[in-house]
């Protein structure tokens, strides 16, 4: 084994020294990373540990919960509530913010997460992931309420995801570029394998759930039609298409080889605001995508500057290679 490898722990300590930090965020992230490793282990063992299948319950969003949705949520709570770096947590799988146990040490950060993203993929053994976002708790607040979490994406201190795929990976930003780490199962450490990830500005690959096409708005219909027309259409180039139904896996593909991902506004979802959740999915991914040189929009507004109105708020999401996202945004203006 090469001895010059950089673990995520060393990487974060080095970054903290450069910023003259006090190590609170580093220690918080250490807990988050441990939780991701535990989830990775459960996902890996799947049916062997009885982790597959439905839990027979629904979350606050009316979605059927998988056993692993609930287990991953529990793992995140347990590994992060004792470290002393948090004032509170909020999760896609919980109606209200999670109150830390009375007497538990408290810190200045808020942690928001989608414990298991793409969970419809679990039973068929396709990639899933965890998405997280770190905010500062407003000054003087020790028992945060919903309003304390409703901060625009631009205020995020850190965002990241773990991808449980052929290998488990961790991708992070603290506002200073994007770095990717691969889990070495033998030693239980994430190792820096993808330093300084950047997204090419142009792409010929798009990702969208085309079964919803008749409900899309005209600008998205136009964009996809032009891609499908290939060399015969106005784009004069052939496009490739992907849909994994796991946002983490789609964003990861875009970070590695470019592309555009869309879960746009849809006639059936208009009353809900969209499909993906602003606080647990759109904002953390937007932070990562922008830090890698890409763009992230609702089609009309930059995701990161939206003022959140609810913890479980949903928004349309169009993200990825800058020039393609800007093209879709320009179609919304016409
Ligand atoms: P989650 O499993 O956390 O509910 O999120 C699933 C999301 C996202 O990851 C994915 O892009 C999308 O929903 C898939 O939606 P469809 O099933 O409509 O394709
Ligand atoms: Mn999700
Ligand atoms: Mn989820």
Coordinates of C-alpha atoms and ligand atoms in Angstrom, one line a residue:
X1 CA 0.0 0.0 0.0
X2 CA 1.4 3.4 -0.9
X3 CA 2.3 5.4 2.3
X4 CA 1.8 8.9 0.9
X5 CA -2.0 8.8 0.7
X6 CA -4.1 11.6 2.2
X7 CA -6.9 10.6 4.5
X8 CA -9.9 12.9 4.6
X9 CA -9.1 13.5 8.3
X10 CA -5.6 14.8 7.4
X11 CA -7.0 16.8 4.5
X12 CA -9.6 18.5 6.8
X13 CA -7.0 19.3 9.5
X14 CA -4.7 20.8 6.9
X15 CA -7.5 22.9 5.5
X16 CA -8.4 24.0 9.0
X17 CA -4.8 25.1 9.7
X18 CA -4.7 27.1 6.5
X19 CA -7.9 29.0 7.5
X20 CA -6.7 29.3 11.2
X21 CA -9.9 27.6 12.3
X22 CA -10.5 26.1 15.8
X23 CA -11.3 22.6 14.6
X24 CA -15.0 22.6 15.4
X25 CA -16.1 22.1 11.8
X26 CA -13.4 19.5 11.4
X27 CA -14.6 17.5 14.4
X28 CA -18.2 17.8 13.3
X29 CA -17.3 16.5 9.8
X30 CA -15.4 13.6 11.4
X31 CA -18.7 12.5 13.1
X32 CA -20.6 13.0 9.8
X33 CA -18.0 10.9 7.9
X34 CA -18.2 8.1 10.6
X35 CA -22.0 8.1 10.1
X36 CA -21.6 7.8 6.3
X37 CA -19.2 4.8 6.8
X38 CA -21.7 3.1 9.0
X39 CA -24.5 3.6 6.4
X40 CA -22.1 2.4 3.7
X41 CA -21.6 -0.8 5.7
X42 CA -25.3 -1.4 6.1
X43 CA -26.0 -0.6 2.4
X44 CA -23.1 -3.0 1.4
X45 CA -24.5 -5.9 3.5
X46 CA -28.1 -5.3 2.2
X47 CA -30.1 -8.5 2.5
X48 CA -27.4 -10.1 4.7
X49 CA -28.4 -7.9 7.5
X50 CA -32.1 -7.7 6.6
X51 CA -31.8 -4.1 5.6
X52 CA -33.8 -4.2 2.3
X53 CA -37.5 -3.6 1.8
X54 CA -40.2 -1.2 2.9
X55 CA -40.6 -0.1 6.5
X56 CA -44.4 0.2 6.0
X57 CA -44.5 3.8 7.1
X58 CA -44.6 7.3 5.4
X59 CA -42.5 10.3 6.0
X60 CA -43.7 13.9 6.3
X61 CA -43.7 14.3 2.5
X62 CA -46.1 11.3 2.1
X63 CA -43.4 9.1 0.7
X64 CA -43.1 5.4 1.6
X65 CA -40.1 4.9 3.8
X66 CA -37.6 2.0 3.2
X67 CA -36.1 0.3 6.2
X68 CA -32.8 1.8 5.2
X69 CA -34.3 5.3 5.1
X70 CA -35.1 5.0 8.8
X71 CA -32.0 3.2 9.8
X72 CA -29.7 5.7 8.0
X73 CA -31.6 8.5 9.7
X74 CA -31.1 6.9 13.1
X75 CA -27.4 6.4 12.3
X76 CA -27.0 10.1 11.4
X77 CA -28.7 11.2 14.6
X78 CA -26.8 8.9 17.0
X79 CA -23.3 9.7 15.6
X80 CA -23.8 13.4 15.5
X81 CA -25.8 14.2 18.6
X82 CA -23.0 13.6 21.1
X83 CA -20.0 15.4 19.5
X84 CA -20.8 18.8 21.0
X85 CA -20.5 20.7 17.7
X86 CA -24.2 21.0 16.8
X87 CA -27.1 23.1 18.1
X88 CA -29.6 21.1 16.1
X89 CA -30.4 18.8 13.1
X90 CA -33.1 18.5 10.5
X91 CA -33.8 15.6 8.2
X92 CA -35.9 14.7 5.2
X93 CA -37.3 11.8 7.2
X94 CA -38.4 13.8 10.3
X95 CA -41.4 16.2 10.5
X96 CA -39.6 18.7 12.9
X97 CA -36.1 19.7 13.7
X98 CA -34.4 17.2 16.0
X99 CA -33.9 18.5 19.5
X100 CA -30.5 17.3 21.0
X101 CA -30.9 15.4 24.2
X102 CA -31.1 17.8 27.3
X103 CA -27.6 18.0 28.8
X104 CA -25.8 17.0 25.6
X105 CA -22.9 19.3 24.8
X106 CA -23.9 22.0 22.2
X107 CA -22.1 23.8 19.5
X108 CA -22.7 26.5 16.9
X109 CA -23.6 24.5 13.8
X110 CA -26.8 23.1 12.3
X111 CA -26.8 19.9 10.3
X112 CA -29.4 19.1 7.6
X113 CA -29.5 15.8 5.7
X114 CA -31.1 13.4 3.3
X115 CA -30.0 10.2 5.1
X116 CA -30.6 8.0 2.0
X117 CA -31.1 9.5 -1.4
X118 CA -32.4 7.4 -4.3
X119 CA -33.9 4.9 -1.9
X120 CA -36.1 3.4 -4.6
X121 CA -32.8 1.9 -5.9
X122 CA -32.0 0.0 -2.7
X123 CA -33.9 -3.2 -3.4
X124 CA -32.5 -3.5 -6.9
X125 CA -28.9 -2.9 -5.8
X126 CA -28.3 0.4 -7.7
X127 CA -26.3 3.3 -6.3
X128 CA -27.7 5.4 -3.4
X129 CA -26.2 8.1 -1.2
X130 CA -26.4 10.5 1.7
X131 CA -26.5 14.3 1.2
X132 CA -25.7 16.8 4.0
X133 CA -25.4 20.6 4.5
X134 CA -23.9 22.5 7.4
X135 CA -25.2 26.0 8.5
X136 CA -24.2 28.3 11.3
X137 CA -26.8 28.5 14.1
X138 CA -27.9 32.1 14.5
X139 CA -26.0 33.9 17.3
X140 CA -27.4 33.3 20.8
X141 CA -29.8 30.5 19.8
X142 CA -29.2 27.3 21.8
X143 CA -32.5 25.5 20.9
X144 CA -33.0 26.2 17.2
X145 CA -36.5 26.3 15.7
X146 CA -37.6 25.9 12.1
X147 CA -37.0 29.6 11.4
X148 CA -33.3 29.2 12.4
X149 CA -32.8 26.6 9.7
X150 CA -34.4 28.7 6.9
X151 CA -31.2 30.2 5.6
X152 CA -30.4 30.6 1.9
X153 CA -27.9 28.2 0.3
X154 CA -25.2 30.9 0.1
X155 CA -24.8 30.8 3.9
X156 CA -23.8 27.1 3.9
X157 CA -20.5 26.4 5.6
X158 CA -20.0 23.0 4.1
X159 CA -21.9 20.6 1.9
X160 CA -21.2 17.1 0.8
X161 CA -22.5 13.7 -0.2
X162 CA -21.5 10.1 0.3
X163 CA -22.1 7.8 -2.7
X164 CA -22.6 4.1 -2.1
X165 CA -21.8 2.7 -5.5
X166 CA -19.3 0.1 -6.8
X167 CA -17.0 1.9 -4.4
X168 CA -18.1 4.2 -1.6
X169 CA -17.1 7.8 -2.1
X170 CA -17.3 11.1 -0.2
X171 CA -17.4 14.5 -2.0
X172 CA -17.0 17.7 0.0
X173 CA -16.9 21.4 -0.3
X174 CA -16.2 24.0 2.4
X175 CA -16.3 26.8 -0.1
X176 CA -12.8 26.2 -1.4
X177 CA -13.3 23.9 -4.4
X178 CA -14.6 20.3 -4.4
X179 CA -12.6 17.2 -3.4
X180 CA -13.5 13.5 -3.7
X181 CA -12.4 10.7 -1.5
X182 CA -12.7 6.9 -1.9
X183 CA -13.4 4.6 1.0
X184 CA -10.6 2.0 1.5
X185 CA -12.7 -0.7 3.2
X186 CA -9.6 -2.5 4.5
X187 CA -8.6 0.4 6.8
X188 CA -11.9 2.1 7.1
X189 CA -10.6 5.5 5.8
X190 CA -11.7 7.8 3.0
X191 CA -8.6 8.5 0.9
X192 CA -8.2 11.6 -1.4
X193 CA -8.6 10.3 -4.9
X194 CA -10.3 13.1 -6.8
X195 CA -8.7 16.4 -5.8
X196 CA -10.1 19.7 -7.2
X197 CA -13.1 18.3 -9.1
X198 CA -14.3 20.6 -11.9
X199 CA -17.3 20.3 -14.3
X200 CA -16.6 20.9 -18.0
X201 CA -18.7 24.0 -19.2
X202 CA -20.1 22.1 -22.2
X203 CA -21.7 18.7 -22.4
X204 CA -23.6 16.4 -24.7
X205 CA -25.3 14.3 -22.0
X206 CA -28.6 15.1 -20.2
X207 CA -30.5 13.4 -17.4
X208 CA -34.2 13.7 -16.8
X209 CA -37.1 11.4 -16.1
X210 CA -38.7 11.4 -19.5
X211 CA -41.9 9.6 -18.3
X212 CA -42.9 13.1 -17.0
X213 CA -42.4 14.9 -20.3
X214 CA -46.1 15.7 -21.0
X215 CA -46.3 17.5 -17.7
X216 CA -43.1 19.7 -18.2
X217 CA -43.2 23.4 -18.9
X218 CA -42.5 24.6 -22.5
X219 CA -38.9 25.7 -22.0
X220 CA -37.8 22.2 -20.7
X221 CA -39.9 20.4 -23.4
X222 CA -38.1 22.6 -26.0
X223 CA -34.6 21.9 -24.6
X224 CA -35.1 18.1 -24.5
X225 CA -36.7 18.0 -28.0
X226 CA -33.6 19.9 -29.3
X227 CA -31.3 17.4 -27.6
X228 CA -33.3 14.4 -29.0
X229 CA -33.3 15.9 -32.5
X230 CA -29.4 15.5 -32.5
X231 CA -27.6 16.3 -35.7
X232 CA -30.9 16.9 -37.5
X233 CA -32.0 19.6 -35.0
X234 CA -30.9 23.1 -34.1
X235 CA -28.1 21.8 -31.8
X236 CA -26.5 20.0 -34.8
X237 CA -25.0 17.4 -32.4
X238 CA -26.1 14.1 -31.0
X239 CA -26.8 13.9 -27.2
X240 CA -26.6 10.9 -24.8
X241 CA -29.2 10.3 -22.0
X242 CA -29.0 8.9 -18.5
X243 CA -31.4 8.5 -15.6
X244 CA -30.4 6.7 -12.4
X245 CA -33.2 8.0 -10.2
X246 CA -30.6 8.8 -7.5
X247 CA -29.6 12.5 -7.4
X248 CA -26.3 11.7 -5.7
X249 CA -25.3 9.3 -8.5
X250 CA -26.3 11.8 -11.2
X251 CA -24.4 14.7 -9.6
X252 CA -21.4 12.5 -9.2
X253 CA -21.4 11.6 -12.9
X254 CA -21.7 15.3 -13.7
X255 CA -18.7 16.1 -11.5
X256 CA -16.7 13.4 -13.2
X257 CA -17.6 13.9 -16.9
X258 CA -20.0 16.8 -17.1
X259 CA -23.7 16.8 -18.0
X260 CA -27.0 18.4 -17.1
X261 CA -29.5 17.0 -14.6
X262 CA -33.1 18.3 -14.4
X263 CA -36.0 17.6 -12.1
X264 CA -38.0 20.6 -13.5
X265 CA -41.4 22.0 -12.5
X266 CA -44.1 19.6 -13.5
X267 CA -47.9 20.3 -13.8
X268 CA -48.7 17.6 -11.3
X269 CA -46.1 18.9 -8.8
X270 CA -46.9 22.6 -9.1
X271 CA -48.8 22.8 -5.8
X272 CA -45.9 21.1 -4.0
X273 CA -43.3 23.4 -5.6
X274 CA -41.4 20.6 -7.4
X275 CA -39.9 17.2 -6.6
X276 CA -36.6 17.8 -4.9
X277 CA -36.1 19.3 -1.5
X278 CA -34.4 22.6 -1.2
X279 CA -32.8 22.2 2.2
X280 CA -31.6 18.5 1.9
X281 CA -31.0 18.1 -1.8
X282 CA -31.0 21.2 -3.9
X283 CA -28.9 23.6 -1.7
X284 CA -26.1 21.2 -0.8
X285 CA -25.8 20.0 -4.4
X286 CA -25.9 23.6 -5.7
X287 CA -23.0 24.5 -3.4
X288 CA -21.0 21.6 -4.6
X289 CA -21.9 22.2 -8.3
X290 CA -21.1 25.9 -8.2
X291 CA -17.8 25.2 -6.4
X292 CA -16.8 22.9 -9.2
X293 CA -17.6 25.6 -11.8
X294 CA -21.1 24.4 -12.8
X295 CA -24.5 26.2 -12.3
X296 CA -27.7 25.4 -10.5
X297 CA -31.1 27.0 -11.1
X298 CA -34.8 26.5 -10.8
X299 CA -35.0 27.7 -14.4
X300 CA -35.8 31.2 -13.2
X301 CA -33.7 31.8 -10.2
X302 CA -30.3 30.7 -8.8
X303 CA -31.0 27.9 -6.2
X304 CA -28.5 29.2 -3.7
X305 CA -30.1 32.7 -3.3
X306 CA -33.7 31.4 -2.7
X307 CA -35.0 32.4 0.7
X308 CA -36.4 29.2 2.1
X309 CA -40.0 29.3 3.4
X310 CA -40.3 25.8 4.9
X311 CA -38.0 23.0 6.1
X312 CA -39.4 20.5 3.6
X313 CA -39.9 23.0 0.8
X314 CA -39.5 21.5 -2.8
X315 CA -38.1 23.3 -5.8
X316 CA -37.4 22.6 -9.5
X317 CA -33.7 21.8 -10.1
X318 CA -31.6 22.2 -13.2
X319 CA -27.9 21.7 -12.6
X320 CA -24.6 20.8 -14.2
X321 CA -22.4 22.1 -17.0
X322 CA -22.6 25.9 -17.0
X323 CA -23.4 26.6 -20.7
X324 CA -26.2 24.0 -20.9
X325 CA -27.8 25.2 -17.6
X326 CA -27.6 28.8 -18.9
X327 CA -29.3 27.7 -22.2
X328 CA -32.2 26.2 -20.3
X329 CA -32.5 29.3 -18.1
X330 CA -32.5 31.5 -21.3
X331 CA -35.4 29.4 -22.7
X332 CA -37.3 30.2 -19.5
X333 CA -36.9 33.9 -20.3
X334 CA -38.1 33.8 -23.9
Ligands
LIG1 P1 -35.2 10.2 -2.1 O1 -34.9 8.8 -2.3 O2 -34.4 10.8 -1.0 O3 -36.7 10.4 -1.8 O4 -34.9 11.0 -3.4 C1 -35.1 10.6 -4.7 C2 -35.0 11.7 -5.6 C3 -33.7 11.9 -6.3 O5 -32.6 11.3 -5.8 C4 -34.0 11.4 -7.7 O6 -33.3 12.2 -8.6 C5 -35.5 11.4 -7.9 O7 -36.0 11.6 -6.6 C6 -36.0 10.3 -8.6 O8 -37.3 10.5 -9.0 P2 -38.2 9.6 -9.9 O9 -38.5 8.3 -9.1 O10 -39.4 10.4 -10.2 O11 -37.3 9.2 -11.1
LIG2 MN1 -33.3 12.4 -1.9
LIG3 MN1 -34.0 10.3 1.0

